[in-house]
mmCIF file of C-alpha atoms in Angstrom:
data_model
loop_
_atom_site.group_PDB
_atom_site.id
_atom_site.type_symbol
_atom_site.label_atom_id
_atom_site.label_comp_id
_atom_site.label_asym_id
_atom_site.label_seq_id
_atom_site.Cartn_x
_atom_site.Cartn_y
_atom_site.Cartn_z
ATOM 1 C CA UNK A 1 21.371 28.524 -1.664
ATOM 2 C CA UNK A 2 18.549 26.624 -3.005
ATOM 3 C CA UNK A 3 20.496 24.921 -5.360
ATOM 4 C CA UNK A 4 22.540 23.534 -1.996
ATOM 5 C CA UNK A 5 19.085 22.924 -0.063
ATOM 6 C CA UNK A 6 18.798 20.546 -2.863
ATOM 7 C CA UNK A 7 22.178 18.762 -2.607
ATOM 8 C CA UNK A 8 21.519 18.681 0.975
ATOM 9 C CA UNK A 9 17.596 16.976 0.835
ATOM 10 C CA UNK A 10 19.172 14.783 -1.949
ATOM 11 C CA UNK A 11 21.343 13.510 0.175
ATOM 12 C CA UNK A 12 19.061 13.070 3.499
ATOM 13 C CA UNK A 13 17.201 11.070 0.549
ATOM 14 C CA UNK A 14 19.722 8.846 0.420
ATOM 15 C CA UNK A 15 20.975 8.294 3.887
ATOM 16 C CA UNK A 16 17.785 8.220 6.179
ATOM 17 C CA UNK A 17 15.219 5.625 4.497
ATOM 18 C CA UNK A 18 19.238 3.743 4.454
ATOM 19 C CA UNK A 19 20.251 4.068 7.704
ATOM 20 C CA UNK A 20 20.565 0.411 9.160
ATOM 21 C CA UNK A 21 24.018 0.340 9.195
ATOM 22 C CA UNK A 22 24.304 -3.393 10.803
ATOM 23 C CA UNK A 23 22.856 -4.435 7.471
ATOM 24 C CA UNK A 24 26.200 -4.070 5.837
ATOM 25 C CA UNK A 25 28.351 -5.680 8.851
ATOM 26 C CA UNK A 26 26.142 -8.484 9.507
ATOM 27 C CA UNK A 27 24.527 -9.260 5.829
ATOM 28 C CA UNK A 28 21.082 -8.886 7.058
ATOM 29 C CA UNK A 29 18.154 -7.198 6.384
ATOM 30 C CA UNK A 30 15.898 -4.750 8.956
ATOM 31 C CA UNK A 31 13.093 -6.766 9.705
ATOM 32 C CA UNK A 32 11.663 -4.036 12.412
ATOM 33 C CA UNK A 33 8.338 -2.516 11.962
ATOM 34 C CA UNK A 34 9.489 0.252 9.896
ATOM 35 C CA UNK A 35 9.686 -2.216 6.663
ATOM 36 C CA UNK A 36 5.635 -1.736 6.913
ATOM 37 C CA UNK A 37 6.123 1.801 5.444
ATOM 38 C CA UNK A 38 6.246 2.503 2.118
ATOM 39 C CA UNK A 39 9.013 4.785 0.868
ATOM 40 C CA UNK A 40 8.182 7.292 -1.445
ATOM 41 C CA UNK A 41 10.969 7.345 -3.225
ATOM 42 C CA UNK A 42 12.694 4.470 -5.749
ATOM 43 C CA UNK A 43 14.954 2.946 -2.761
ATOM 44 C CA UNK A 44 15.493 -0.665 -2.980
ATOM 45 C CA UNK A 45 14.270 -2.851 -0.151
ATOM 46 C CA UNK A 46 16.323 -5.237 -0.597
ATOM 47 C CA UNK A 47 19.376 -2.904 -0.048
ATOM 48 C CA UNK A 48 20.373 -4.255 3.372
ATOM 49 C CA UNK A 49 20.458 -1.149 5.109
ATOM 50 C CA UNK A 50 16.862 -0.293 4.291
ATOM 51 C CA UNK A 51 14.619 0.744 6.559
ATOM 52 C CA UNK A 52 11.629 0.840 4.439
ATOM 53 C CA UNK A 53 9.596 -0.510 1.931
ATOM 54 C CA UNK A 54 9.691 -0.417 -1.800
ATOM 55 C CA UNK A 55 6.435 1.187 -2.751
ATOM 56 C CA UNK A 56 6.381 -0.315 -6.575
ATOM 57 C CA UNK A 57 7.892 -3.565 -5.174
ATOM 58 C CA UNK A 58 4.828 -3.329 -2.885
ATOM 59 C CA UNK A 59 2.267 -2.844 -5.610
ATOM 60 C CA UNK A 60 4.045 -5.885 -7.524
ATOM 61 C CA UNK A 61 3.981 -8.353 -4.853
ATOM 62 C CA UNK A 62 0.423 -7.456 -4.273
ATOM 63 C CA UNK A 63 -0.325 -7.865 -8.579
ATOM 64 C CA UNK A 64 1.526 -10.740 -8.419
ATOM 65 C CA UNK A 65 -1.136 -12.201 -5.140
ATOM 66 C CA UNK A 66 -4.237 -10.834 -7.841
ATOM 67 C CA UNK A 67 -4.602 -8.235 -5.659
ATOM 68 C CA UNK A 68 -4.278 -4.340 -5.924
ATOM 69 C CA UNK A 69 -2.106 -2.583 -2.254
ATOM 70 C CA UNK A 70 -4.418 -0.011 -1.456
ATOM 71 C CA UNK A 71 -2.504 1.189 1.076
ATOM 72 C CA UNK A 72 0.660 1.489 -0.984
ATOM 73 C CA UNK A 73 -1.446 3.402 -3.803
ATOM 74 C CA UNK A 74 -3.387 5.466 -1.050
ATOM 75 C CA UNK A 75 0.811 6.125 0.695
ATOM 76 C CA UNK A 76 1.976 7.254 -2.724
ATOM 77 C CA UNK A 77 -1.420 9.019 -3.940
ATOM 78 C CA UNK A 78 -1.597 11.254 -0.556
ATOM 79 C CA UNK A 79 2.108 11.943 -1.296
ATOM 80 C CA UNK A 80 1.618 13.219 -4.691
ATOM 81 C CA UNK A 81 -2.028 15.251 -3.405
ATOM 82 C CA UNK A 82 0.244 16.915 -1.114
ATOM 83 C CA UNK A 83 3.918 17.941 -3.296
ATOM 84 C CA UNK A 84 3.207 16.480 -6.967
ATOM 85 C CA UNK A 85 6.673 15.019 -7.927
ATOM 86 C CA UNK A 86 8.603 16.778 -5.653
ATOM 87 C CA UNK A 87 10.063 13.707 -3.596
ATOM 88 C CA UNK A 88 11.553 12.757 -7.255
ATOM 89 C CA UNK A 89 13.611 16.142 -7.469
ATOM 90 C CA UNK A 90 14.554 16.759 -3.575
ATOM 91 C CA UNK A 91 14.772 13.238 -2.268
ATOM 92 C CA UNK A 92 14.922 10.164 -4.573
ATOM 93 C CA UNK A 93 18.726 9.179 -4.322
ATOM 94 C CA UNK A 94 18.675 7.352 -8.070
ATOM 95 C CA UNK A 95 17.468 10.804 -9.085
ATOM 96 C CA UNK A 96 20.568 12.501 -7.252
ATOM 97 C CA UNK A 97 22.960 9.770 -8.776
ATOM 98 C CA UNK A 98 21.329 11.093 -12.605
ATOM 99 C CA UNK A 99 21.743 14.981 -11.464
ATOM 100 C CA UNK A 100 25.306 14.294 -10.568
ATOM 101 C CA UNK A 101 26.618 12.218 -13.482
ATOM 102 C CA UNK A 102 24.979 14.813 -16.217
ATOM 103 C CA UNK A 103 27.620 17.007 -14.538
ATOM 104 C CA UNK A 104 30.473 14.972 -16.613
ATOM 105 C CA UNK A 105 31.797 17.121 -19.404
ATOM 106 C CA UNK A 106 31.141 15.561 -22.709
ATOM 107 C CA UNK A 107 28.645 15.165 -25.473
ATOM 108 C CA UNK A 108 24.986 16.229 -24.348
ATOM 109 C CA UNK A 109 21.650 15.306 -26.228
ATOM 110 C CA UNK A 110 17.956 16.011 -25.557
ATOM 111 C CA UNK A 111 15.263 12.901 -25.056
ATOM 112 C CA UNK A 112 12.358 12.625 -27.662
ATOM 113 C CA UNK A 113 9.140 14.055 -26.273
ATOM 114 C CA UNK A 114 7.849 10.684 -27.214
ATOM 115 C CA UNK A 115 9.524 8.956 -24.584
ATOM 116 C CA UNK A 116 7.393 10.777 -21.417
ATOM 117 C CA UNK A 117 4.928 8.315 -22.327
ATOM 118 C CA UNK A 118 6.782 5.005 -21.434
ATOM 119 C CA UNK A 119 6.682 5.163 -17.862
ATOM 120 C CA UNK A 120 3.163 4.695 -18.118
ATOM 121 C CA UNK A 121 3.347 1.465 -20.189
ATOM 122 C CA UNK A 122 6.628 0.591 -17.759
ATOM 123 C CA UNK A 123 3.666 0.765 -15.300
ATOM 124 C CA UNK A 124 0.824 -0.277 -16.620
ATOM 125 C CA UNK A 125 2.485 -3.374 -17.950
ATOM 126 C CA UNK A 126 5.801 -4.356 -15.580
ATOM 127 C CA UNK A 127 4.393 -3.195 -12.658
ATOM 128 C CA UNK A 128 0.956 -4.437 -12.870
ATOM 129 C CA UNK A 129 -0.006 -6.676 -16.233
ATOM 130 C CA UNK A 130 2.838 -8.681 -16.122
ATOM 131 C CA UNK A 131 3.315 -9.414 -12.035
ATOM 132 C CA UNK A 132 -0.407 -10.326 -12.357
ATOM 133 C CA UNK A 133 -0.038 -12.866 -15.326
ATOM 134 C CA UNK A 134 3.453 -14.515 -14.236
ATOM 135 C CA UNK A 135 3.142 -14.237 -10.577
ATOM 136 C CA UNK A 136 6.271 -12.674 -10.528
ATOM 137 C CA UNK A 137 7.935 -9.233 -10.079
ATOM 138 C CA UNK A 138 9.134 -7.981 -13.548
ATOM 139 C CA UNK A 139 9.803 -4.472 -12.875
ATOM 140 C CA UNK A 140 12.099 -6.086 -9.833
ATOM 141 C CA UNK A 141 14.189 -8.289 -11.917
ATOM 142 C CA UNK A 142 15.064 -5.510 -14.535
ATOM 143 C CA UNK A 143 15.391 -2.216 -12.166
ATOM 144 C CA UNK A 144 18.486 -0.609 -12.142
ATOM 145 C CA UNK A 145 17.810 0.595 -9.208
ATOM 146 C CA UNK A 146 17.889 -2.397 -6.935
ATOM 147 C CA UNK A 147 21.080 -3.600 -8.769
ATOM 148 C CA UNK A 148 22.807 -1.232 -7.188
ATOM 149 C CA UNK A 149 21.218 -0.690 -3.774
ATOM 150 C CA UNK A 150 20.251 -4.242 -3.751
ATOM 151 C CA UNK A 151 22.008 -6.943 -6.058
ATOM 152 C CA UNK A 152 25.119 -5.348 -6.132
ATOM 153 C CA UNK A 153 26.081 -5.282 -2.234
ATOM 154 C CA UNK A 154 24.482 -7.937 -1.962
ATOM 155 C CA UNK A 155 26.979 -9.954 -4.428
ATOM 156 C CA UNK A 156 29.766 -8.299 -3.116
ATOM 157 C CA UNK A 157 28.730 -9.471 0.633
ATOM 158 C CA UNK A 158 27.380 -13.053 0.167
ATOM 159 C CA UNK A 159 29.187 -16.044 -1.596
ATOM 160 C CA UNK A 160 25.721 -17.826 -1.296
ATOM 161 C CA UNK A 161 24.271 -15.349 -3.036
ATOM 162 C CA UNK A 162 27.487 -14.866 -5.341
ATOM 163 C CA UNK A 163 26.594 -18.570 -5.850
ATOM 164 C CA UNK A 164 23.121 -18.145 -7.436
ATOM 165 C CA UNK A 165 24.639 -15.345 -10.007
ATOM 166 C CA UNK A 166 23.236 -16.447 -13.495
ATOM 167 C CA UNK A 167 21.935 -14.424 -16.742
ATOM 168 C CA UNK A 168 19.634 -12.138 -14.724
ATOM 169 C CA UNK A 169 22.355 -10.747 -12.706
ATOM 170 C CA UNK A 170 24.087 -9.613 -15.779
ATOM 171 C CA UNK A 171 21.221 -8.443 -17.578
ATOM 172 C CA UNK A 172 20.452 -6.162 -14.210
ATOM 173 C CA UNK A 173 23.784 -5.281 -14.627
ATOM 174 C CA UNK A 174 23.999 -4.070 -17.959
ATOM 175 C CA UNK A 175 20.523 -1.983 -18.005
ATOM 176 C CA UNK A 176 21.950 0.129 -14.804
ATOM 177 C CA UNK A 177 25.408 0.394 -17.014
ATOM 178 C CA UNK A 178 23.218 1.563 -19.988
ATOM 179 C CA UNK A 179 21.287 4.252 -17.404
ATOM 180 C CA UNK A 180 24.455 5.081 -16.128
ATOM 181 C CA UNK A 181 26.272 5.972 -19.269
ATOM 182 C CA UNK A 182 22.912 8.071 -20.533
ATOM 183 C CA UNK A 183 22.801 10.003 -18.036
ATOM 184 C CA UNK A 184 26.325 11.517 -18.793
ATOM 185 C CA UNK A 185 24.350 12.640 -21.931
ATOM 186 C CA UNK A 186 20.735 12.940 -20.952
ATOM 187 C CA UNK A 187 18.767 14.906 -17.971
ATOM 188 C CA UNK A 188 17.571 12.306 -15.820
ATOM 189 C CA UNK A 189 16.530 9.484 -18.644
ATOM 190 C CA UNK A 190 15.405 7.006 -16.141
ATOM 191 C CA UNK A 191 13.077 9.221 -14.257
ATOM 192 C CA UNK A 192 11.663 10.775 -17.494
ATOM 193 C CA UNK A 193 10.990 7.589 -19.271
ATOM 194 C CA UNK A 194 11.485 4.656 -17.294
ATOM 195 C CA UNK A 195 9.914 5.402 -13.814
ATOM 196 C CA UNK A 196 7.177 3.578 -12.795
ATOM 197 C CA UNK A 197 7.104 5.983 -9.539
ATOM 198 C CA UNK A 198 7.288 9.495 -11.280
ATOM 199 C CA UNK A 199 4.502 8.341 -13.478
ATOM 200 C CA UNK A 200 2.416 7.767 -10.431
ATOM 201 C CA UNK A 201 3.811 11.029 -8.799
ATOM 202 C CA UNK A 202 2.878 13.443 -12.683
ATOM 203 C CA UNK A 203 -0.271 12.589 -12.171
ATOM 204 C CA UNK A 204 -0.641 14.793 -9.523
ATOM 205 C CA UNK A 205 1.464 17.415 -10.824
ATOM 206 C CA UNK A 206 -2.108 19.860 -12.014
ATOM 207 C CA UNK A 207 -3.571 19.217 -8.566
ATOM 208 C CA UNK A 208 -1.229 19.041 -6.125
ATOM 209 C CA UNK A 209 -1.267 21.201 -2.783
ATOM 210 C CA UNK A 210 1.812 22.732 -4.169
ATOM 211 C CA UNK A 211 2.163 24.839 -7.099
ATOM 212 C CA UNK A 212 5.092 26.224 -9.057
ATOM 213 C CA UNK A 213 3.660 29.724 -9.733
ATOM 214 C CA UNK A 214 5.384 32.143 -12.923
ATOM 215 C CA UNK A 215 4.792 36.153 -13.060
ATOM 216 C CA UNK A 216 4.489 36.579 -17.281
ATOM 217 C CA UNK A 217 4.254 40.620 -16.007
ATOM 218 C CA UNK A 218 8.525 40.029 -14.619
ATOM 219 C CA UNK A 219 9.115 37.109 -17.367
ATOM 220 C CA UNK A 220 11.343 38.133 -20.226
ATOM 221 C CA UNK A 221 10.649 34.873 -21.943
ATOM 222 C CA UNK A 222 15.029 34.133 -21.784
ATOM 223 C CA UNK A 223 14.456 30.425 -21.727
ATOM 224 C CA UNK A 224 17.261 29.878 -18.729
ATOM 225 C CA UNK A 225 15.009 28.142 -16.333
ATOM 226 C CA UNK A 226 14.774 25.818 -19.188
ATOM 227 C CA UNK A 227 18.723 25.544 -19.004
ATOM 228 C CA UNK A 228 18.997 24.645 -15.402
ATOM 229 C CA UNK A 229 16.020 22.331 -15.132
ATOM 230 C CA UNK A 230 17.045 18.624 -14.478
ATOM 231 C CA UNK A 231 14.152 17.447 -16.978
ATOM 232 C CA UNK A 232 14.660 20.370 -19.508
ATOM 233 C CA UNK A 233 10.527 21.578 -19.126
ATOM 234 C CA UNK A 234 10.331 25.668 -19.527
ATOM 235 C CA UNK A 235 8.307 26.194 -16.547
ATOM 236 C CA UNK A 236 7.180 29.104 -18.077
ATOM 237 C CA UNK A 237 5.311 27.447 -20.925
ATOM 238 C CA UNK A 238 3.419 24.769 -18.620
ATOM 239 C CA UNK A 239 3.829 24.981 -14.712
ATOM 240 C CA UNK A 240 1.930 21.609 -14.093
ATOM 241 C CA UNK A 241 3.745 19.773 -16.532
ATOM 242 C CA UNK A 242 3.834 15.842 -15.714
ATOM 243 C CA UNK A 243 7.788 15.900 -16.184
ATOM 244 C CA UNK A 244 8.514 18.277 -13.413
ATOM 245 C CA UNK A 245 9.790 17.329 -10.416
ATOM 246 C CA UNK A 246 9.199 20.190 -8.443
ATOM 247 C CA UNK A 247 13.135 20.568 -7.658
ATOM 248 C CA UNK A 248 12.790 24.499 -7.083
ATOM 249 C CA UNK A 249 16.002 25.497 -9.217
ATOM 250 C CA UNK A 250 13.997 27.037 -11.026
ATOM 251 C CA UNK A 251 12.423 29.647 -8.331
ATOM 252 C CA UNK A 252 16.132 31.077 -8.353
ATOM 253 C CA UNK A 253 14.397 33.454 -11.397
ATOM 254 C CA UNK A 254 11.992 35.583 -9.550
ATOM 255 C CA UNK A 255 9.288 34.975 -12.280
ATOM 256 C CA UNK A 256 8.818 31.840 -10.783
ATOM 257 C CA UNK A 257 8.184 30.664 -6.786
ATOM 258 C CA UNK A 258 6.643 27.661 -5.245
ATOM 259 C CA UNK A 259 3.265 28.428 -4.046
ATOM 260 C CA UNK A 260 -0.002 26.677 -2.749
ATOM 261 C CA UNK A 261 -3.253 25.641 -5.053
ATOM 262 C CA UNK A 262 -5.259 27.786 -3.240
ATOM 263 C CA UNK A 263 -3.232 31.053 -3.431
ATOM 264 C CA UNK A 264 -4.764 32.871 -5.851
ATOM 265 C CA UNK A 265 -2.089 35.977 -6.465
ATOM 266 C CA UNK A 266 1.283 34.464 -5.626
ATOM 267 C CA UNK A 267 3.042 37.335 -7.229
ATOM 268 C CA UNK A 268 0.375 40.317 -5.273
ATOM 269 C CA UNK A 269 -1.870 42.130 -6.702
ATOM 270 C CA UNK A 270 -1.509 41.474 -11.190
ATOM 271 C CA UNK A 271 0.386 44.215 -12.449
ATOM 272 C CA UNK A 272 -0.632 46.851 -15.140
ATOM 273 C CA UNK A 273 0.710 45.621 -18.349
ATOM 274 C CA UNK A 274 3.335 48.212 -19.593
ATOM 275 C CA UNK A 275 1.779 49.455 -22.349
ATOM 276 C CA UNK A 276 -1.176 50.356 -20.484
ATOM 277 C CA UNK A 277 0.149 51.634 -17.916
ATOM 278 C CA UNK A 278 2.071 54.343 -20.249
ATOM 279 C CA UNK A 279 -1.653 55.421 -21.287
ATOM 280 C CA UNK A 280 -3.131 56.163 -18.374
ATOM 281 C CA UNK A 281 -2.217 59.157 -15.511
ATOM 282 C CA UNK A 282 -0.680 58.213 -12.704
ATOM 283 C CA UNK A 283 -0.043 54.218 -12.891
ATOM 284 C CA UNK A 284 2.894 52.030 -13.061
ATOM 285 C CA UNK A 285 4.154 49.107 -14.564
ATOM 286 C CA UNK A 286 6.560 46.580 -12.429
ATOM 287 C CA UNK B 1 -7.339 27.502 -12.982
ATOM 288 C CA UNK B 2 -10.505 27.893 -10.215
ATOM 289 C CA UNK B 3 -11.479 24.614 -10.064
ATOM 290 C CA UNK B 4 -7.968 23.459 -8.557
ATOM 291 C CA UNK B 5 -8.387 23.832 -5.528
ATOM 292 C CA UNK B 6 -11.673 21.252 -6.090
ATOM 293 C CA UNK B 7 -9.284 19.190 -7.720
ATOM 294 C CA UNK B 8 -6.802 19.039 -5.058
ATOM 295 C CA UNK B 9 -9.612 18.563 -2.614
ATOM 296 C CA UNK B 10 -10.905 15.581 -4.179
ATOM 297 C CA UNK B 11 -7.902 14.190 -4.445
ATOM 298 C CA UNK B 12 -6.601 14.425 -1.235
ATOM 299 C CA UNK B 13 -9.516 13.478 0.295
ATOM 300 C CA UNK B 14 -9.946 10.107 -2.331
ATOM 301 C CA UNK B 15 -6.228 9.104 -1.224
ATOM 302 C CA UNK B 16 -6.770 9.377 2.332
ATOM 303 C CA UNK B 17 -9.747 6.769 1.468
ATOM 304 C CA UNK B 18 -7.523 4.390 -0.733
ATOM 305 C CA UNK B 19 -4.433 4.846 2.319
ATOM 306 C CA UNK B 20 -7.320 4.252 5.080
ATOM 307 C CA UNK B 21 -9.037 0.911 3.546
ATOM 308 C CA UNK B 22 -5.762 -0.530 2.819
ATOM 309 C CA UNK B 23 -4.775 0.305 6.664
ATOM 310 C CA UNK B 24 -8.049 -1.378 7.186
ATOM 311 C CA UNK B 25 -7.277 -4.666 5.319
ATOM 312 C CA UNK B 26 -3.697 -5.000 7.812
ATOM 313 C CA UNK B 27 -2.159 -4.277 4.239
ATOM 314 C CA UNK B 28 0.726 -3.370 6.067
ATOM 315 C CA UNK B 29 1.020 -6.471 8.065
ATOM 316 C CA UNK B 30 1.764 -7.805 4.486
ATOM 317 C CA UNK B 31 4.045 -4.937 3.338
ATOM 318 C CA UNK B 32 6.502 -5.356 6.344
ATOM 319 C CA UNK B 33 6.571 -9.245 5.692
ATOM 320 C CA UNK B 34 6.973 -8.833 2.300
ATOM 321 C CA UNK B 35 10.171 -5.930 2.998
ATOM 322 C CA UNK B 36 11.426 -8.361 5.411
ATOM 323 C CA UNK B 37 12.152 -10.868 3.124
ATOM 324 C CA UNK B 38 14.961 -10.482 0.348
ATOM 325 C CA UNK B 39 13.579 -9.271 -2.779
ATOM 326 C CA UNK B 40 15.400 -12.247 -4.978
ATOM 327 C CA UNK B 41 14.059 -10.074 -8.067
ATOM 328 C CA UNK B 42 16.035 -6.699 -6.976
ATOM 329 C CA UNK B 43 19.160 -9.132 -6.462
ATOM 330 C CA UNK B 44 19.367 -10.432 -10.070
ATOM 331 C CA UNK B 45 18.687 -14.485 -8.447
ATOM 332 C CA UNK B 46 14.929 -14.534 -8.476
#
């Protein structure tokens, strides 16, 4: 049920911050007040049924002016105060694209730990260094994302545009081919290593409202919510790690349930330890 | 493990500041002009 809850937000994800349907008939963007809010998600603007903003094409634009967007960093920081990375595993329709094409049967390979660490550089260095030294929007021109909410359609819809194809385009095109074809292989290897957003988002992951909460009292250490998490994390191990997205599949094991930072005994009152509890008269061990 | 809830607190309360002043600068006068525009970079012709 969860695991449909999932499909479900995934694809309300995709549809609603996507929903200007005229876009696509007329070859226009929405230029309504609604392209003043910044997404939290990956969802290109440029896509031309987009109703909202790109939040790291936001932060780019402003680099690129010298200037930091505090209100796209304060959109995206009271996001990630309030669910950690959880719009990455229930909303962000790249993300959904990722879960659904690891489903192809085939050879399947883990991603070095090392690699967690890129998104911040991919941050750090497309998103703000370089916009701020070249004026221009690197992360933009090389996001697989907008190539196929954005560049793609927009190709397909426009000969003008069609006209202006040249060695960017296909560059575009072959990084989303390359993301595409890994993620037949690998759990979600743009958002793990790549995503300038869910780098933003894991730094909230310790402090967020919401907390993923494990019982070690009900836990028999099996290692299956490892096997059905998108980003292969054993939530048992570390429940704030930076790679999780907060998806909930998870919670299907009742060691583990979504709970709040300031709920101190998510599981009721801590059980006596079995061991103990065979020592001493009259108590019991869940 | 205690002092997250202070954590949270401080956070939220710190990005409510950041989301406020940038409200305050008519940041997102600037955001929707910049989303109404097409993003020649997500196309591939920027």
């Amino acid at each position: 049920m969860r695991f449909l809850a999932r499909r479900i937000s995934q694809a309300l994800g995709a549809i609603l911050p996507n929903a200007w349907l005229p876009g696509f008939l007329s070859a226009t963007l929405y230029q309504g007040p609604l392209k003043g809010v910044c997404t939290p998600l990956l969802n290109c603007y440029a896509c031309p049924s987009a109703l909202l903003s790109c939040p790291i094409g936001t932060l780019q634009h402003f680099a690129a002016g010298g200037n930091v967007s505090w209100y796209a960093v304060g959109t995206l920081s009271v996001v990630g105060a309030s669910v950690g990375r959880m719009t990455c595993g229930t909303l962000c329709p790249f993300g959904a694209l990722q879960d659904l094409l690891y489903k192809f049967r085939g050879w399947k390979a883990s991603l070095p730990h090392w690699t967690r660490y890129l998104r911040y550089a991919v941050l750090a260095v497309l998103v703000f260094i370089i916009p701020y030294l070249t004026r221009e929007n690197w992360f933009s021109k090389l996001c697989p994302v907008g190539t196929l909410m954005g560049a793609l359609p927009w190709v397909t819809m426009s000969a003008d545009i069609r006209s202006m194809v040249h060695g960017l385009f296909w560059v575009k095109i072959a990084i989303l081919l390359f993301f595409i074809t890994t993620a037949t292989m690998v759990k979600r290897p743009f958002c793990r290593a790549i995503c300038p957003l869910g780098a933003i988002f894991s730094l909230f992951n310790k402090s967020s409202f919401l907390q993923l909460a494990w019982d070690p009292d009900t836990c028999t250490r099996c290692g299956k919510c490892r096997e059905i998490c998108p980003v292969d994390i054993r939530p048992d191990r570390n429940r704030t790690d930076p790679d999780c997205l907060r998806c909930l599949d998870c919670t299907r094991c009742p060691s583990l349930k979504l709970t709040t930072v300031f709920h101190r005994q998510p599981f009721g009152e801590t059980a006596v330890p079995a061991t103990v509890a065979s020592s001493v008269p009259g108590a019991s061990a869940r | 493990m205690k002092g997250r809830p202070i954590a949270f607190l401080v956070t939220a309360v710190g990005a409510a500041s950041v989301l406020l002043c940038g409200i305050f600068r008519k940041e997102i006068a600037e955001v929707l002009v910049n989303g109404a525009l097409l993003c020649l970079s997500c196309v591939g012709i920027g």
